[in-house]
PDB file of C-alpha atoms and ligand atoms in Angstrom:
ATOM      1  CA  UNK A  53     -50.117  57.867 -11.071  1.00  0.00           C
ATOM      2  CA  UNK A  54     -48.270  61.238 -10.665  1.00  0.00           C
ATOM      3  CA  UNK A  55     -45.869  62.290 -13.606  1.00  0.00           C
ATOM      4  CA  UNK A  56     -44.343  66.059 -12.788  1.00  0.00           C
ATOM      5  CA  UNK A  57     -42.783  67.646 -15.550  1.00  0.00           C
ATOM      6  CA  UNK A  58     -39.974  70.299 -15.025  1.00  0.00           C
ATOM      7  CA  UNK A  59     -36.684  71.714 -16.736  1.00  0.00           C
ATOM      8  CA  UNK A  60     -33.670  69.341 -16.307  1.00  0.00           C
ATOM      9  CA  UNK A  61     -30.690  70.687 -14.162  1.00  0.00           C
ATOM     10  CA  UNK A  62     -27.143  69.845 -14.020  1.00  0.00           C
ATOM     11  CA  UNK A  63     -27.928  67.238 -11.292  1.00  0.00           C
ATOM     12  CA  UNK A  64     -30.028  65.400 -13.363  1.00  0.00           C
ATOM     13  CA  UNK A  65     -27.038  64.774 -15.879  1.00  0.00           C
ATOM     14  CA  UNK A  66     -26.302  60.844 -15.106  1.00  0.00           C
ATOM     15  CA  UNK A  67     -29.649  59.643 -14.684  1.00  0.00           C
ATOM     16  CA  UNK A  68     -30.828  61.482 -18.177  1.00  0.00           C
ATOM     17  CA  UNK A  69     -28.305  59.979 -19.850  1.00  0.00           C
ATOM     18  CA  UNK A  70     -29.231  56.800 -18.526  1.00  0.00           C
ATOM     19  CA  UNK A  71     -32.671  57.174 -20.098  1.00  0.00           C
ATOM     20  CA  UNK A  72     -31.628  58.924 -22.837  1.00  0.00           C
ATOM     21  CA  UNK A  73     -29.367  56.191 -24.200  1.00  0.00           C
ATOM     22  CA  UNK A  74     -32.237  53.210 -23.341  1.00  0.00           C
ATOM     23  CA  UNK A  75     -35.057  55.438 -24.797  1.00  0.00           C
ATOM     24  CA  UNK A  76     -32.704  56.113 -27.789  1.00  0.00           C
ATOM     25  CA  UNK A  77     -31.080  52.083 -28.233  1.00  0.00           C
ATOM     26  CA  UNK A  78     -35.287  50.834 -27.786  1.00  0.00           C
ATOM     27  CA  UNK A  79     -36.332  53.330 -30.565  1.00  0.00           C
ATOM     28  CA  UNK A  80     -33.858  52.985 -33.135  1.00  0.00           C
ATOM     29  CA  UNK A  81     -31.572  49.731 -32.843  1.00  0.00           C
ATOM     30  CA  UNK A  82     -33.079  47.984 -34.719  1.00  0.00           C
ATOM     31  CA  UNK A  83     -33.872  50.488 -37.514  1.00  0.00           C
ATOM     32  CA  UNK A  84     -31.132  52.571 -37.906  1.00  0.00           C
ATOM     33  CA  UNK A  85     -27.513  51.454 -39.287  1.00  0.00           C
ATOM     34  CA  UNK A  86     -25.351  49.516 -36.955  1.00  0.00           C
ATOM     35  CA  UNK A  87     -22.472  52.393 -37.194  1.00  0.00           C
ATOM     36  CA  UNK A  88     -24.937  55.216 -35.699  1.00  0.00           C
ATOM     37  CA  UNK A  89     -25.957  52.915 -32.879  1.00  0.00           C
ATOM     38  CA  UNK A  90     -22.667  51.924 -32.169  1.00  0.00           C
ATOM     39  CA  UNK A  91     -22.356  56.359 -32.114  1.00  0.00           C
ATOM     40  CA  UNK A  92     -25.236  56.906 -30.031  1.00  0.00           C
ATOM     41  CA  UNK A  93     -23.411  57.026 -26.081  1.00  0.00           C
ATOM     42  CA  UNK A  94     -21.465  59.634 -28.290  1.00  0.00           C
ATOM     43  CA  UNK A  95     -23.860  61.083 -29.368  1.00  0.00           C
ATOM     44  CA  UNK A  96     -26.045  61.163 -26.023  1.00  0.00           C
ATOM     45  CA  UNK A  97     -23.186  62.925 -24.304  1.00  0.00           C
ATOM     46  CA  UNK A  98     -22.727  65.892 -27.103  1.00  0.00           C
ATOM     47  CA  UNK A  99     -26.564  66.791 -27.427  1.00  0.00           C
ATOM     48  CA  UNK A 100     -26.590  66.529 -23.139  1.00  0.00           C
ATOM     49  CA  UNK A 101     -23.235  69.181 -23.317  1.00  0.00           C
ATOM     50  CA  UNK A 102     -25.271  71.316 -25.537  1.00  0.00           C
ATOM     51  CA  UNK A 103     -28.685  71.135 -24.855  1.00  0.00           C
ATOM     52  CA  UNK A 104     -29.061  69.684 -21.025  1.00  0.00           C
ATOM     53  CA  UNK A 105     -31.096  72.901 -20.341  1.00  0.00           C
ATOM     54  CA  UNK A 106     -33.510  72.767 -22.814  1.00  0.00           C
ATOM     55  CA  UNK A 107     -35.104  69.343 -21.703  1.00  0.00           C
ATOM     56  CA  UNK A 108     -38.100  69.074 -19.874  1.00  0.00           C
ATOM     57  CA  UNK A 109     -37.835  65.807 -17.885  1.00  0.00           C
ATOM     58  CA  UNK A 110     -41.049  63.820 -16.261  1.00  0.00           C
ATOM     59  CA  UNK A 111     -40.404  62.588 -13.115  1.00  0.00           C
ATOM     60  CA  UNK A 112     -42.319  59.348 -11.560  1.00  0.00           C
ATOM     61  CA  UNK A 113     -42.194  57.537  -8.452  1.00  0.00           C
ATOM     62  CA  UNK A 114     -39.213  60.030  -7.510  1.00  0.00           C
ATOM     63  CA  UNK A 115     -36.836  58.866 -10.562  1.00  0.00           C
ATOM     64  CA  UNK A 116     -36.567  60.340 -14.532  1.00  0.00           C
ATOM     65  CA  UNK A 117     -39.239  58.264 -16.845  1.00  0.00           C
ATOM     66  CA  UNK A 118     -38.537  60.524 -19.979  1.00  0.00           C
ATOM     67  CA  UNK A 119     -37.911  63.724 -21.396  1.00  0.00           C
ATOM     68  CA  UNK A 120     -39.304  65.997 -24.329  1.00  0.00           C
ATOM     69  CA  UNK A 121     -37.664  69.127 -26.062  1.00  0.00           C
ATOM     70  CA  UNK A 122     -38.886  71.765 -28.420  1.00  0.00           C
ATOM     71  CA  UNK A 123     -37.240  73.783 -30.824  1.00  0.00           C
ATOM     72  CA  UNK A 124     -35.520  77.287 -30.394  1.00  0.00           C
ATOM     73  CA  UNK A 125     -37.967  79.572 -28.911  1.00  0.00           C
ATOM     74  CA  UNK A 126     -36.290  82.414 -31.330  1.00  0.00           C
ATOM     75  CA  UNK A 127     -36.138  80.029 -34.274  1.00  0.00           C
ATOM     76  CA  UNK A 128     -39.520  80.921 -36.658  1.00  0.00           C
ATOM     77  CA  UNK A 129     -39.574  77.826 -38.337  1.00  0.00           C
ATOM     78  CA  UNK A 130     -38.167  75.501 -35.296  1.00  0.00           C
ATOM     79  CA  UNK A 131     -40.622  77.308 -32.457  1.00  0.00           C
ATOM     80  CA  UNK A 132     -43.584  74.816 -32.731  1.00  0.00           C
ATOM     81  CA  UNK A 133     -41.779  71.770 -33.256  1.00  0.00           C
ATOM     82  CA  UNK A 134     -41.755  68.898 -30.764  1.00  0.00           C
ATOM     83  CA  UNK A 135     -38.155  67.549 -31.350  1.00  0.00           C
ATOM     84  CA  UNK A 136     -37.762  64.756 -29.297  1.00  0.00           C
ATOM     85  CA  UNK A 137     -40.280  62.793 -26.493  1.00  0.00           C
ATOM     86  CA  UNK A 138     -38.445  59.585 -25.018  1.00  0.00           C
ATOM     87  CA  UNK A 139     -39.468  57.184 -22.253  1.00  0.00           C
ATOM     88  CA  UNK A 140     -37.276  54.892 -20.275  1.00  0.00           C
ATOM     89  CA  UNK A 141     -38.047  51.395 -21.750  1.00  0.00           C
ATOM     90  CA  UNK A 142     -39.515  49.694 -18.220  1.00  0.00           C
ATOM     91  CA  UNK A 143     -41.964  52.964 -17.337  1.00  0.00           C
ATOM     92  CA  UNK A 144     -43.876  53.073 -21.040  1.00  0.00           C
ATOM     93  CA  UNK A 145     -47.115  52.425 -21.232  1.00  0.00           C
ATOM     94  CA  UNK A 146     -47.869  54.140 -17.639  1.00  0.00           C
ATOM     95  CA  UNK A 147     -48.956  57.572 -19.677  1.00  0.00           C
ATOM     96  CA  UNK A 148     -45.687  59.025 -19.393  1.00  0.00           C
ATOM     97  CA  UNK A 149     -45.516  59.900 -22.866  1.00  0.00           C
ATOM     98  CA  UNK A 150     -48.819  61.142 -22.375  1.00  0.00           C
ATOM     99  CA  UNK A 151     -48.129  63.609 -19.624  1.00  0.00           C
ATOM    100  CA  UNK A 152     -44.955  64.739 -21.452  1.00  0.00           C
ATOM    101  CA  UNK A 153     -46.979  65.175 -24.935  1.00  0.00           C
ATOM    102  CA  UNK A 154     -49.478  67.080 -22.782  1.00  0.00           C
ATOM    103  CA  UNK A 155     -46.498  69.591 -21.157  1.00  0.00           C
ATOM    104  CA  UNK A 156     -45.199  69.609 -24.892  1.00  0.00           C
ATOM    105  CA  UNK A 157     -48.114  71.129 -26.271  1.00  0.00           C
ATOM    106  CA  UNK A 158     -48.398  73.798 -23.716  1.00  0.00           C
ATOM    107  CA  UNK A 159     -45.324  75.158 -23.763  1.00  0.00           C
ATOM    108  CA  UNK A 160     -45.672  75.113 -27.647  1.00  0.00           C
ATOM    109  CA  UNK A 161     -48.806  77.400 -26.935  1.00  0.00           C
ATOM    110  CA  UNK A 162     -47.144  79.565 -24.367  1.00  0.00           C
ATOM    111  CA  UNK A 163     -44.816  80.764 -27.462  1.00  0.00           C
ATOM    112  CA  UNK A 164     -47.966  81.892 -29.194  1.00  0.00           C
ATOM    113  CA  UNK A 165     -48.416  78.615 -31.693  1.00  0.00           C
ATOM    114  CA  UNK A 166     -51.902  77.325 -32.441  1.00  0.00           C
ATOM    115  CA  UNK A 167     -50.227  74.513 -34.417  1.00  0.00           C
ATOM    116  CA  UNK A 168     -46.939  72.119 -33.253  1.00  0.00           C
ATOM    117  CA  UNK A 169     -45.513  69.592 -35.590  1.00  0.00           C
ATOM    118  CA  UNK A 170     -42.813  67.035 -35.774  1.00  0.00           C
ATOM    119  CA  UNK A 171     -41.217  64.034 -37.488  1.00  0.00           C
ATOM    120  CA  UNK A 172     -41.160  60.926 -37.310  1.00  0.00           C
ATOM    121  CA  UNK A 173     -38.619  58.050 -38.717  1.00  0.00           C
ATOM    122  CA  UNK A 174     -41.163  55.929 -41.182  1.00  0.00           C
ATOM    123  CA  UNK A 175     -39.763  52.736 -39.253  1.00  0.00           C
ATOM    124  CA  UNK A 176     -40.575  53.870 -35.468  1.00  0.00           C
ATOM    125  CA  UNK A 177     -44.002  51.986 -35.674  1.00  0.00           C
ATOM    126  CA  UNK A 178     -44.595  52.362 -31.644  1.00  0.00           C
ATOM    127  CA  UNK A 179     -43.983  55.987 -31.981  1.00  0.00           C
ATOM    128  CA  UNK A 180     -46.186  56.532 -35.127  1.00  0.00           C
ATOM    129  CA  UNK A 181     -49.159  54.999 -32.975  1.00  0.00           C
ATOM    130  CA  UNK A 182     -48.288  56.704 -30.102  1.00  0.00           C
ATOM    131  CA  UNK A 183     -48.591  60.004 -31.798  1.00  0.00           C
ATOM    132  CA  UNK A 184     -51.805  58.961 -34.021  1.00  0.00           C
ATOM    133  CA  UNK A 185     -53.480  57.897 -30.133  1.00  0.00           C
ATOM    134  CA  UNK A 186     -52.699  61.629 -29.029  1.00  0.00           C
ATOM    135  CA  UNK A 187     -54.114  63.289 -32.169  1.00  0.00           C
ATOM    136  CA  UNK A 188     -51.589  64.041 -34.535  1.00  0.00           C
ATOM    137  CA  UNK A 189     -52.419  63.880 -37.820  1.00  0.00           C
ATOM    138  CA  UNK A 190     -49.701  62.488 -40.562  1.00  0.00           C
ATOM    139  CA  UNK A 191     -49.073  65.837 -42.879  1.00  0.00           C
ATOM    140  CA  UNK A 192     -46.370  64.339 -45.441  1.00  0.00           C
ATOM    141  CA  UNK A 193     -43.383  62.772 -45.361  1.00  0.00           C
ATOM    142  CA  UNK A 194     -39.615  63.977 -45.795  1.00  0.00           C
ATOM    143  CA  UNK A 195     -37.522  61.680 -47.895  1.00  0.00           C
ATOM    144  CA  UNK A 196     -34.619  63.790 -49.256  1.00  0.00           C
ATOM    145  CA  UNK A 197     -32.565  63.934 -46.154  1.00  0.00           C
ATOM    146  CA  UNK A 198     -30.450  61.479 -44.903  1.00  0.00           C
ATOM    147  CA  UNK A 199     -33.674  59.757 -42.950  1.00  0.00           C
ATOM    148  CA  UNK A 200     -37.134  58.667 -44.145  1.00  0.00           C
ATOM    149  CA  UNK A 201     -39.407  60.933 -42.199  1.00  0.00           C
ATOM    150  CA  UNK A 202     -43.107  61.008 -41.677  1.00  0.00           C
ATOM    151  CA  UNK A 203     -44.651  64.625 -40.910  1.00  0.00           C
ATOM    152  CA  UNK A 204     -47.260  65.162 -38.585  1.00  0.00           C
ATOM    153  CA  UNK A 205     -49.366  68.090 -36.646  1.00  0.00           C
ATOM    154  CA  UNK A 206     -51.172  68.795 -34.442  1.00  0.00           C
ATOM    155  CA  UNK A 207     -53.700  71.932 -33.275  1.00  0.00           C
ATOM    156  CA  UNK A 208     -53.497  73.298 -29.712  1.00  0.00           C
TER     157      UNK A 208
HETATM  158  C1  LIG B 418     -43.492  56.363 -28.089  1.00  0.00           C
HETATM  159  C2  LIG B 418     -43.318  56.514 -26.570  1.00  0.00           C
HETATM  160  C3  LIG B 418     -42.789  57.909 -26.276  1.00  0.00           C
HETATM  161  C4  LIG B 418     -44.660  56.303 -25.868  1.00  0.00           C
HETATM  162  O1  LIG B 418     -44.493  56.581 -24.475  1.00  0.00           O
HETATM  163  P1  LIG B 418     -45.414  55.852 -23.357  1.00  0.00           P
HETATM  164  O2  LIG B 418     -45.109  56.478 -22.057  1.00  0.00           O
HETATM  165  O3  LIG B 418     -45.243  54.395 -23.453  1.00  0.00           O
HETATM  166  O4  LIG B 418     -46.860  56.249 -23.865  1.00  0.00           O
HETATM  167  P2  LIG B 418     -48.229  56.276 -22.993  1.00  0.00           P
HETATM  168  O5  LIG B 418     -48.192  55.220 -21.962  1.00  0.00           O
HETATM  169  O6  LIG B 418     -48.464  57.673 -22.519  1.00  0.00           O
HETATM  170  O7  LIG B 418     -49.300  55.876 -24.118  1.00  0.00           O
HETATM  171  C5  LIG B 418     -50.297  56.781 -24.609  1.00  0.00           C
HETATM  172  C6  LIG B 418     -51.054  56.082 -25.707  1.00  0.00           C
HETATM  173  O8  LIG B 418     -50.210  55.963 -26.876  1.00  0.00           O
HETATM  174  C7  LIG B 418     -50.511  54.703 -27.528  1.00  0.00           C
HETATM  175  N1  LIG B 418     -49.323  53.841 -27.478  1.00  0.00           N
HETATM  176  C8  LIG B 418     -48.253  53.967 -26.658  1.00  0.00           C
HETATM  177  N2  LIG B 418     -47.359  52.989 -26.896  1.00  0.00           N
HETATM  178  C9  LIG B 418     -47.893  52.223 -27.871  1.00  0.00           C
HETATM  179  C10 LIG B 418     -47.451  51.047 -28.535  1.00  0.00           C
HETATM  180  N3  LIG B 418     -46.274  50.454 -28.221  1.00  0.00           N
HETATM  181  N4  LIG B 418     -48.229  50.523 -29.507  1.00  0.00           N
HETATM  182  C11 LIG B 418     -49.422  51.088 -29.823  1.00  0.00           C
HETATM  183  N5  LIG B 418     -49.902  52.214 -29.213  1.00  0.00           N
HETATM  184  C12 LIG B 418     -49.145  52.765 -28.254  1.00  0.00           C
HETATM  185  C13 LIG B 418     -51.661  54.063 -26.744  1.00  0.00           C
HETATM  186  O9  LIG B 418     -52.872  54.509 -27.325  1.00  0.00           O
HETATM  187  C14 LIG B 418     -51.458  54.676 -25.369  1.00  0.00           C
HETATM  188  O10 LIG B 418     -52.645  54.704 -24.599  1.00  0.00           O
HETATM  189  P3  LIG B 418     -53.058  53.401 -23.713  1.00  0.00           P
HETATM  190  O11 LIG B 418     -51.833  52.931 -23.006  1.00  0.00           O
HETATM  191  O12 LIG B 418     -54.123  53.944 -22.814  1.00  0.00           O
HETATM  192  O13 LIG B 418     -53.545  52.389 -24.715  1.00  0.00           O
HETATM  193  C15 LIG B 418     -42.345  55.421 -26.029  1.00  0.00           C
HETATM  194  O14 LIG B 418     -42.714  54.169 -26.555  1.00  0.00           O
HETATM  195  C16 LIG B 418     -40.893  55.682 -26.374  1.00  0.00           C
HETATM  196  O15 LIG B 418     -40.199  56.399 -25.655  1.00  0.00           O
HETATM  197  N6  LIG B 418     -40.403  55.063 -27.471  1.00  0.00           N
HETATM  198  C17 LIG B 418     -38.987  55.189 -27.820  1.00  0.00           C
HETATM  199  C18 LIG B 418     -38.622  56.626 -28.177  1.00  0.00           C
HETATM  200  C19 LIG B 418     -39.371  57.149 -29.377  1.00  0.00           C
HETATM  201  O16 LIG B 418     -39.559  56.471 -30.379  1.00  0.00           O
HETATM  202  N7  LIG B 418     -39.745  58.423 -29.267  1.00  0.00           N
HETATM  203  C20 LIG B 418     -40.397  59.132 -30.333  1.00  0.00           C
HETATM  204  C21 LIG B 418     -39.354  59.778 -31.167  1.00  0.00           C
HETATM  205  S1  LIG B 418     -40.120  60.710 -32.468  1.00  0.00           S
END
């Protein structure tokens, strides 16, 4: 199995949201309150007006499994952070998330980082495991916003 990573372009707008909004719905719709899920196509299409450019997307069998993005290159505190890694619901568990973990953590490196982190919501079991399998190590947890986060790191 073949998984090539590469930055999203404006032709990959309707297929990414495709995966976007079932990576997003099998994540969280069942732990997050109805009225945000009900937001998320919303939502979907706002963070793809903004941000499009900044995904990385992994491409198998010639279609979009899933996508990661990082934090602002120029942002100190936001540099080494993985911000979001999504696979399309029927492709998981082919080492997608692998492959786009693996891509993550390079370009992490490539800013000069010896350390990435992230969060997690405390309720995304699949996710929590996922991360644990790849070697991320729970660092705290981040309860004061408006979601119940779990911390985690890892070393390049
Ligand atoms: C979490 C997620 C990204 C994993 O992607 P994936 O492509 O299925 O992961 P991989 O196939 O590369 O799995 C790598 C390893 O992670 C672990 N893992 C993956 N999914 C798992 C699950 N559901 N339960 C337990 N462990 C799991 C396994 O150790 C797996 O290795 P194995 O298949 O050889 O046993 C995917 O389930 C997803 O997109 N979930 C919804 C979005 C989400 O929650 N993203 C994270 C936001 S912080």
């Amino acid at each position: 199995m073949t998984v090539v990573i590469r930055p999203a372009i404006a032709d990959d707008r309707e297929d990414l949201f495709r995966v976007a909004l079932a990576s997003w719905l099998d994540a969280y719709r069942d732990v997050l309150p109805a009225a945000e899920v009900a937001d998320a196509p919303a939502m979907i299409t706002r963070a793809l007006d903004s941000r499009l450019a900044a995904l990385r997307i992994a491409i198998l069998d010639g279609r979009i499994a899933g996508y990661y993005s990082l934090g602002p290159p120029d942002d100190p505190e936001r540099t080494n952070y993985l911000w979001h890694l999504y696979v399309d619901p029927p492709l998981q568990r082919r080492g997608v998330g692998r492959a786009l973990n693996r891509a993550a953590l390079v370009e992490i490196k490539s800013r000069g980082n010896t350390l990435a982190w992230l969060d997690v919501l405390a309720g995304n079991i699949r996710a929590l495991a996922f991360y644990r399998a790849l070697g991320w190590i729970e660092t705290g947890r981040d309860q004061h916003g408006h979601y119940d986060l779990i911390l985690m790191q890892s070393q390049i």
